[in-house]
C-alpha positions as CSV (number, residue, x, y, z in Angstrom):
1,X,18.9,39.9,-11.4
2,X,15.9,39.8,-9.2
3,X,17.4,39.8,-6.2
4,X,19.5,42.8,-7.5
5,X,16.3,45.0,-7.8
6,X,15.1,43.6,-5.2
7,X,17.9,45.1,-2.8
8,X,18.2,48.0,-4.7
9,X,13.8,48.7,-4.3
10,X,15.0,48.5,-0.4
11,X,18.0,50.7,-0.8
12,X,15.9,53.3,-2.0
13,X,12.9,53.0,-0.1
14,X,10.5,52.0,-2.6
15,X,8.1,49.0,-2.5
16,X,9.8,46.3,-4.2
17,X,7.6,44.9,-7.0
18,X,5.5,41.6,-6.8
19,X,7.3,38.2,-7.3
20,X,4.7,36.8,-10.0
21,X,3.8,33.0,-9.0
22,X,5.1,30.4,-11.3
23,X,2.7,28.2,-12.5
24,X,3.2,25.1,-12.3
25,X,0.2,23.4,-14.8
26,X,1.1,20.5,-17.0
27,X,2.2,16.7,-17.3
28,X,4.8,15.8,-14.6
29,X,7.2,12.4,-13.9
30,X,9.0,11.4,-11.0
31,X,9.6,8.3,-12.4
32,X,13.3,6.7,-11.8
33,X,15.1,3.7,-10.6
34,X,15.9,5.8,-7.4
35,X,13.0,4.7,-5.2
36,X,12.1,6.3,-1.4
37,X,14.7,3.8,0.8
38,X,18.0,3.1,-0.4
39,X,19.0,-0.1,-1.7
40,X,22.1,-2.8,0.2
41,X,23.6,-1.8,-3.3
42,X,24.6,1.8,-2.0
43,X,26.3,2.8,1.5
44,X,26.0,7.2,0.9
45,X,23.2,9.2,-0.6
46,X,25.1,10.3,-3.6
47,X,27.0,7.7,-5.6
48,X,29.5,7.7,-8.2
49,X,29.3,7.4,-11.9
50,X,30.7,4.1,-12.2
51,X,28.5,3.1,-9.1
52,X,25.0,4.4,-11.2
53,X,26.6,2.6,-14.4
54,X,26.8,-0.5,-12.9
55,X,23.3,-0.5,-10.9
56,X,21.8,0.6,-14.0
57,X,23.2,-1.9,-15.7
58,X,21.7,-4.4,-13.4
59,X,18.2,-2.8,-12.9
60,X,17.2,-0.9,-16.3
61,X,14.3,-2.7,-18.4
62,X,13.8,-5.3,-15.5
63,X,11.2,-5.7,-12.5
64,X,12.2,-4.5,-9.3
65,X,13.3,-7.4,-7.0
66,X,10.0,-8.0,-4.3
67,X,11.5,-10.5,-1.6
68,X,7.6,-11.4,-0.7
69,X,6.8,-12.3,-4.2
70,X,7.1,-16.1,-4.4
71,X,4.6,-16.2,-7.5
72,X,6.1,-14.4,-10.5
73,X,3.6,-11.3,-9.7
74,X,6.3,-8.5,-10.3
75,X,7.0,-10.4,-13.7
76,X,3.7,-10.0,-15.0
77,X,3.2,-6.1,-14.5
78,X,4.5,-3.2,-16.9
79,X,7.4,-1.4,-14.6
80,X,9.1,2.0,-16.2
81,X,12.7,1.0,-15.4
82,X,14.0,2.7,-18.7
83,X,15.1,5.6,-16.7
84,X,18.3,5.2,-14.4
85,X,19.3,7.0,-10.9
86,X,18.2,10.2,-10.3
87,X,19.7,13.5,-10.8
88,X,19.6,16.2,-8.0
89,X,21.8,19.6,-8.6
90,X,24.2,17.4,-10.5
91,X,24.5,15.0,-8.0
92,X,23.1,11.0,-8.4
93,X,21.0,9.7,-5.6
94,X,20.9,6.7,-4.4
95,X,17.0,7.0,-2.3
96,X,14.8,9.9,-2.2
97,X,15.1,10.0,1.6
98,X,18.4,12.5,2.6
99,X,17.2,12.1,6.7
100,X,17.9,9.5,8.5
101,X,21.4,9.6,7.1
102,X,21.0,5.7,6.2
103,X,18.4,6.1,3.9
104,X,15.7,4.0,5.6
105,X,12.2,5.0,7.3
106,X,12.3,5.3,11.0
107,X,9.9,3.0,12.4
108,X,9.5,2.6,16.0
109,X,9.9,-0.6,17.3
110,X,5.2,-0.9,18.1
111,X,5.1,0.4,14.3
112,X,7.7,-2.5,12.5
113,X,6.0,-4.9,14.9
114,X,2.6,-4.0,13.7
115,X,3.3,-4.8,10.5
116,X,4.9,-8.1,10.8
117,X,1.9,-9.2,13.0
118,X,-0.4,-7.4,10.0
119,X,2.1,-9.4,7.2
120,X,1.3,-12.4,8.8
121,X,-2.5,-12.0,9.4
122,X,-2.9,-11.1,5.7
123,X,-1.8,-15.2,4.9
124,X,-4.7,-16.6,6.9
125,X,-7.5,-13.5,6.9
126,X,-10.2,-13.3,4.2
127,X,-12.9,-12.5,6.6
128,X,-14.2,-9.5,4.4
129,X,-12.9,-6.3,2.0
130,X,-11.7,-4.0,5.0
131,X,-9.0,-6.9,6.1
132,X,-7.2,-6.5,3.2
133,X,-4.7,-4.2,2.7
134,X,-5.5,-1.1,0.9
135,X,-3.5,-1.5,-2.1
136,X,-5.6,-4.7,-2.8
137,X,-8.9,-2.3,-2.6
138,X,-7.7,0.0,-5.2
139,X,-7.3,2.8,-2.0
140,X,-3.6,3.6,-1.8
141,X,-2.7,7.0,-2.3
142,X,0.9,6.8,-1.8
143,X,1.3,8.5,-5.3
144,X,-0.2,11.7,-4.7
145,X,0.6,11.8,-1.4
146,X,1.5,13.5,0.5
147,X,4.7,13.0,-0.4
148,X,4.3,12.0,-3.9
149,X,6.5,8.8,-4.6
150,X,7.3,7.1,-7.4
151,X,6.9,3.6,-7.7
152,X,8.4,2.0,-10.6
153,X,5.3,2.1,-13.0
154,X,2.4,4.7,-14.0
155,X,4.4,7.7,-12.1
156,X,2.7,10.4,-13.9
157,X,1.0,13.5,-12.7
158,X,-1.2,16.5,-14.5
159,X,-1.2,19.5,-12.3
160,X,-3.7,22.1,-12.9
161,X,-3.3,25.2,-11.4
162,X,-5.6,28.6,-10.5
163,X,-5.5,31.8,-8.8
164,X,-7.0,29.4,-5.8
165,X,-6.2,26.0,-6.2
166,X,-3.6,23.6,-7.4
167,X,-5.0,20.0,-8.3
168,X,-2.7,17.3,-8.5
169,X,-3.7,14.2,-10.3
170,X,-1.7,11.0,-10.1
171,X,-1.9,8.5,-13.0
172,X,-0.8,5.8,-10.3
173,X,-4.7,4.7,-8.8
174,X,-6.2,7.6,-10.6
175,X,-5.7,9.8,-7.1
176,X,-6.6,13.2,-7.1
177,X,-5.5,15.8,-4.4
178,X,-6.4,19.6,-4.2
179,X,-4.2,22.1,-2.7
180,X,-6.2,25.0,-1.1
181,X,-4.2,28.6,-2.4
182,X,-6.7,31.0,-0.7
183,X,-4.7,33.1,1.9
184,X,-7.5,32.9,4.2
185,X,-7.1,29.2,4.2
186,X,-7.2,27.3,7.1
187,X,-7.6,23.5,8.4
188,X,-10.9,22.2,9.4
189,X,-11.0,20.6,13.0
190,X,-8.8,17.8,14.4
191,X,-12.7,15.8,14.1
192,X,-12.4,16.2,10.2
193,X,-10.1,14.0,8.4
194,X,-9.5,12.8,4.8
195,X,-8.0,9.7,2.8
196,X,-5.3,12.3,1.9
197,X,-5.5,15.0,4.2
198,X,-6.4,18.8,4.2
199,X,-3.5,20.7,2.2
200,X,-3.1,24.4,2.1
201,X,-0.5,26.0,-0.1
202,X,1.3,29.4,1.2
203,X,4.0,31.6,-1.7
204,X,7.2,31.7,-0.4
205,X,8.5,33.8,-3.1
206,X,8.6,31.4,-5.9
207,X,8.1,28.4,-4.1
208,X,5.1,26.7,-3.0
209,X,4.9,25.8,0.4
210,X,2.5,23.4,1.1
211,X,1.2,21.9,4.7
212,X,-0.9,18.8,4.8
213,X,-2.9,17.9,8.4
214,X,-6.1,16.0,9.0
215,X,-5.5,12.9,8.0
216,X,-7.3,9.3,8.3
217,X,-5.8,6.9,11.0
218,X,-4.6,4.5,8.5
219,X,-2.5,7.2,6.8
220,X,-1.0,8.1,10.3
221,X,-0.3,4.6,10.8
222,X,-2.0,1.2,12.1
223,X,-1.5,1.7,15.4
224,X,-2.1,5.1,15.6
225,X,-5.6,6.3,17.0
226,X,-8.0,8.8,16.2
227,X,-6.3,11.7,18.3
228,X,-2.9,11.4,16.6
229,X,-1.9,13.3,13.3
230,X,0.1,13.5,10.7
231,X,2.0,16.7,9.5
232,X,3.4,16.9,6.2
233,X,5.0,20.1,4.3
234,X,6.3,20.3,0.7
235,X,8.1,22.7,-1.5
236,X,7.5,23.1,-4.6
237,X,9.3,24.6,-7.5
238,X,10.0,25.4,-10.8
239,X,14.1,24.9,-11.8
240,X,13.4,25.3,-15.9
241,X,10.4,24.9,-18.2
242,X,11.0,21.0,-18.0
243,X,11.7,20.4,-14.4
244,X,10.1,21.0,-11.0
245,X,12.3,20.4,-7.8
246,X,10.3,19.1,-5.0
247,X,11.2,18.4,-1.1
248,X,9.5,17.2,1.6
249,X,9.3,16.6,5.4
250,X,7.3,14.3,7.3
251,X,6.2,14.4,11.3
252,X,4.3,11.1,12.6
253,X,5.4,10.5,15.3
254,X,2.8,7.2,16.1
255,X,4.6,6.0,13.4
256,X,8.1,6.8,13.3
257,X,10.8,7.6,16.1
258,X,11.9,11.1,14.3
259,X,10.7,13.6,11.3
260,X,12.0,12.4,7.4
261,X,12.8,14.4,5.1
262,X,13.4,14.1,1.0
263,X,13.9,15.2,-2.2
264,X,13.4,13.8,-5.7
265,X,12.6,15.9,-9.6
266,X,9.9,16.1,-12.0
267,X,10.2,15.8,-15.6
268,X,7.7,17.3,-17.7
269,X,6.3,14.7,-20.2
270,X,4.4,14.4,-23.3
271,X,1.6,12.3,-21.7
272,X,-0.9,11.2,-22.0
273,X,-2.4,10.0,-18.9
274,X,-3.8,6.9,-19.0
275,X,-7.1,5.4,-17.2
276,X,-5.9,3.7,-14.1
277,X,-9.2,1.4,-13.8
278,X,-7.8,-0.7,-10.7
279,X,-11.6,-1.3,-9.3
280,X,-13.0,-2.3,-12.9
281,X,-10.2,-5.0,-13.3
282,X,-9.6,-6.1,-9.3
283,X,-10.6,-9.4,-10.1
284,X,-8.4,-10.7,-7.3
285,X,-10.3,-9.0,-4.6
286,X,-13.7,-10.5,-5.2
287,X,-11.5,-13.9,-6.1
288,X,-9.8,-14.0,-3.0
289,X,-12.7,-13.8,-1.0
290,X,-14.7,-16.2,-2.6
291,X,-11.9,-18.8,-1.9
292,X,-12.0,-17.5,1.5
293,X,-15.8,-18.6,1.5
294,X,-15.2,-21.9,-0.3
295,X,-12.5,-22.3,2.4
296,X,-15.4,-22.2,5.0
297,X,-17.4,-24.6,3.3
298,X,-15.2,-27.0,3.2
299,X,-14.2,-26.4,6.7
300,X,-18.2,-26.4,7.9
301,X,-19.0,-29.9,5.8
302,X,-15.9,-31.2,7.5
303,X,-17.5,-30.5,11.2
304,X,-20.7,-31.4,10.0
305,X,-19.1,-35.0,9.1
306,X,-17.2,-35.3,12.1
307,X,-20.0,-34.7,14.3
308,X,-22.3,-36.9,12.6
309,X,-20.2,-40.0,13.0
310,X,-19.3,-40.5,9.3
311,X,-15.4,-39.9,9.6
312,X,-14.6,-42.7,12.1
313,X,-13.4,-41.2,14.5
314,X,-14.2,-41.5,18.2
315,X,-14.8,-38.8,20.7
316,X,-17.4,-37.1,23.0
317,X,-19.0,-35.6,19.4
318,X,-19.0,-39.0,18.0
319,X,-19.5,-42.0,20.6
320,X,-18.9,-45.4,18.7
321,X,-22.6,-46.0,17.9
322,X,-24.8,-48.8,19.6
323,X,-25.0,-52.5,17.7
324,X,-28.3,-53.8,17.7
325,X,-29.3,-56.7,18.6
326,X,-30.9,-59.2,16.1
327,X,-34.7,-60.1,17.2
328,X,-35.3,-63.8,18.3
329,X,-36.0,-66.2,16.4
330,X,-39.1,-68.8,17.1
331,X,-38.1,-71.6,19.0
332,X,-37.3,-75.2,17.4
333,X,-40.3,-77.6,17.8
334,X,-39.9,-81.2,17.0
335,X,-43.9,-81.4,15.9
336,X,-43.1,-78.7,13.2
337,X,-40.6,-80.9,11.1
338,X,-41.5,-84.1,9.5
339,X,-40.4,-87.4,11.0
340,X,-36.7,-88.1,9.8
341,X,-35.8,-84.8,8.0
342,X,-32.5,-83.4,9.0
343,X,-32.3,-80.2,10.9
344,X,-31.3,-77.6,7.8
345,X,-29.7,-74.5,10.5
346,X,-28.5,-74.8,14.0
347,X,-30.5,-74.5,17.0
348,X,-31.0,-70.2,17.9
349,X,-29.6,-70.3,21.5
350,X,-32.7,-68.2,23.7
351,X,-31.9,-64.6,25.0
352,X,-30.0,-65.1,28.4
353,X,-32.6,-64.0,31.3
């Protein structure tokens, strides 16, 4: 019906009348089992019925299966997997990701190298807070984005919006992200960055169009430096009172060999949102360190040892140390014992000359 007056305002020669903004303030969820990659479980983007039965069946009400967790760590946490695949325009999807075809980030072949070397350094590197990965520091922001991502527990959002901005709060680390609706908008110099980027929104009819630039080196990538950049857009919109649609593209190219692109749903939800308090309860932050100290200790009393000569063993640090020699003793006289009493201790031989 819209686009019906719409054509007809042309027809006649008359301005066609405003397309009022949607709104979209309120409590939003883009939780599901469907997570950004696709699992070896599925071969196509959209799966069958019987496909999502069984891999619901398998998944729903359980942790997600973390090949690097060798401790029971993904036991132990809360995960929201009562909600099966998601639902896109009637179809079920088996990743968020619709480009690459396969359903898996394009890395480039520096970037998947980096982080093996960086998976490996984090076994043996407790030299101090910024070698730790940034989840461990309560400073990932891979919930509000951009793109926002679910992952599996706390994947709630409140959106407020005005006339000028659009704040988007993720439950997930308590991240907060504000969208910049002016139409004079613009983003700051390359020299300016921020932990989530600058984003500017733009009305394309009903749908918000948003563009996100300036970001921090570490959101680019490891091995990307302080020239390179990030681009991000999103689209926004409002399908019914209960559901937003929301798709995304992403250009890195330090990071990746081509642009990505997907596409997931929000739910509204009854809330509330909760206090994410990652920093007041990272107890495994200070913990780990402090092993890494008492790790040094030990290591530095162990040199100390070593080189002192206590451990026994030989070497240019620790030469075998010198045996003294016992001082003489006086010489036997025949005046000093009585006249037939035996000698009590054999004669001491005299220091060779």
């Amino acid at each position: 019906m819209r686009g019906a007056k719409l054509v007809l305002a042309v027809w006649l020669g008359v301005a066609a009348p405003a397309v009022a903004a949607p709104n979209f303030s309120g409590l939003w969820s883009n939780n599901s089992l469907t997570q950004l990659e696709r699992p070896d479980d599925f071969k196509t983007l959209v799966v069958t019925e019987a496909d999502a039965l069984t891999y619901e069946k398998k998944h729903l009400g359980k942790p997600p299966e973390i090949p690097n967790d060798t401790i029971g760590g993904a036991d132990s946490e809360w995960w929201d997997t009562d909600i099966g695949l998601m639902r896109i325009r009637g179809q079920i999807r088996s990743s968020e990701l619709v480009s690459p075809a396969d359903g898996q980030l394009p890395f480039t072949a520096k970037a998947t190298a980096s982080q093996k070397a960086r998976s490996k350094r984090r076994k043996v590197d407790f030299d101090n807070p910024e070698s730790r990965d940034r989840s461990e520091r309560c400073l990932a922001t891979d919930a509000a984005g951009p793109p926002m991502l679910n992952g599996g527990y706390n994947d709630n959002y409140q959106f407020v919006q005005t006339p000028g901005q659009l704040a988007m709060l993720a439950e997930h680390m308590a991240a907060l992200r504000i969208v910049r609706l002016a139409p004079d908008a613009r983003h700051p110099p390359p020299s300016l960055r921020f932990a989530m980027g600058d984003s500017i929104g733009r009305w394309d009819g009903d749908v918000l169009v948003i563009e996100t630039t300036n970001f921090i080196a570490t959101d680019i990538g490891y091995e990307a430096g302080p020239a390179d950049d990030m681009r991000v857009v999103e689209r926004l919109s409002r399908t019914s009172p209960t559901e937003l649609h929301y798709e995304f593209w992403v250009h890195a190219p330090a990071e990746f060999t081509q642009p990505w692109q997907g596409e997931l749903t929000f739910h509204a939800t009854k809330g509330p949102l909760y206090e994410f308090a990652c920093h007041e309860g990272n107890y495994a932050l200070p913990s780990t360190l402090s092993a890494g100290r008492q790790a040094e200790a030990r290591a530095r009393a162990a040199f100390a040892k070593v080189s002192a000569g206590t451990s026994g063993l030989r070497g240019p640090l620790n030469p075998r140390p010198a045996v003294a020699s016992p001082p003489p003793a006086p010489a036997w006289s025949p005046a000093r014992r009585p006249e037939g009493a035996a000698r009590t201790s054999p004669r001491t031989p005299r220091p060779a000359r």
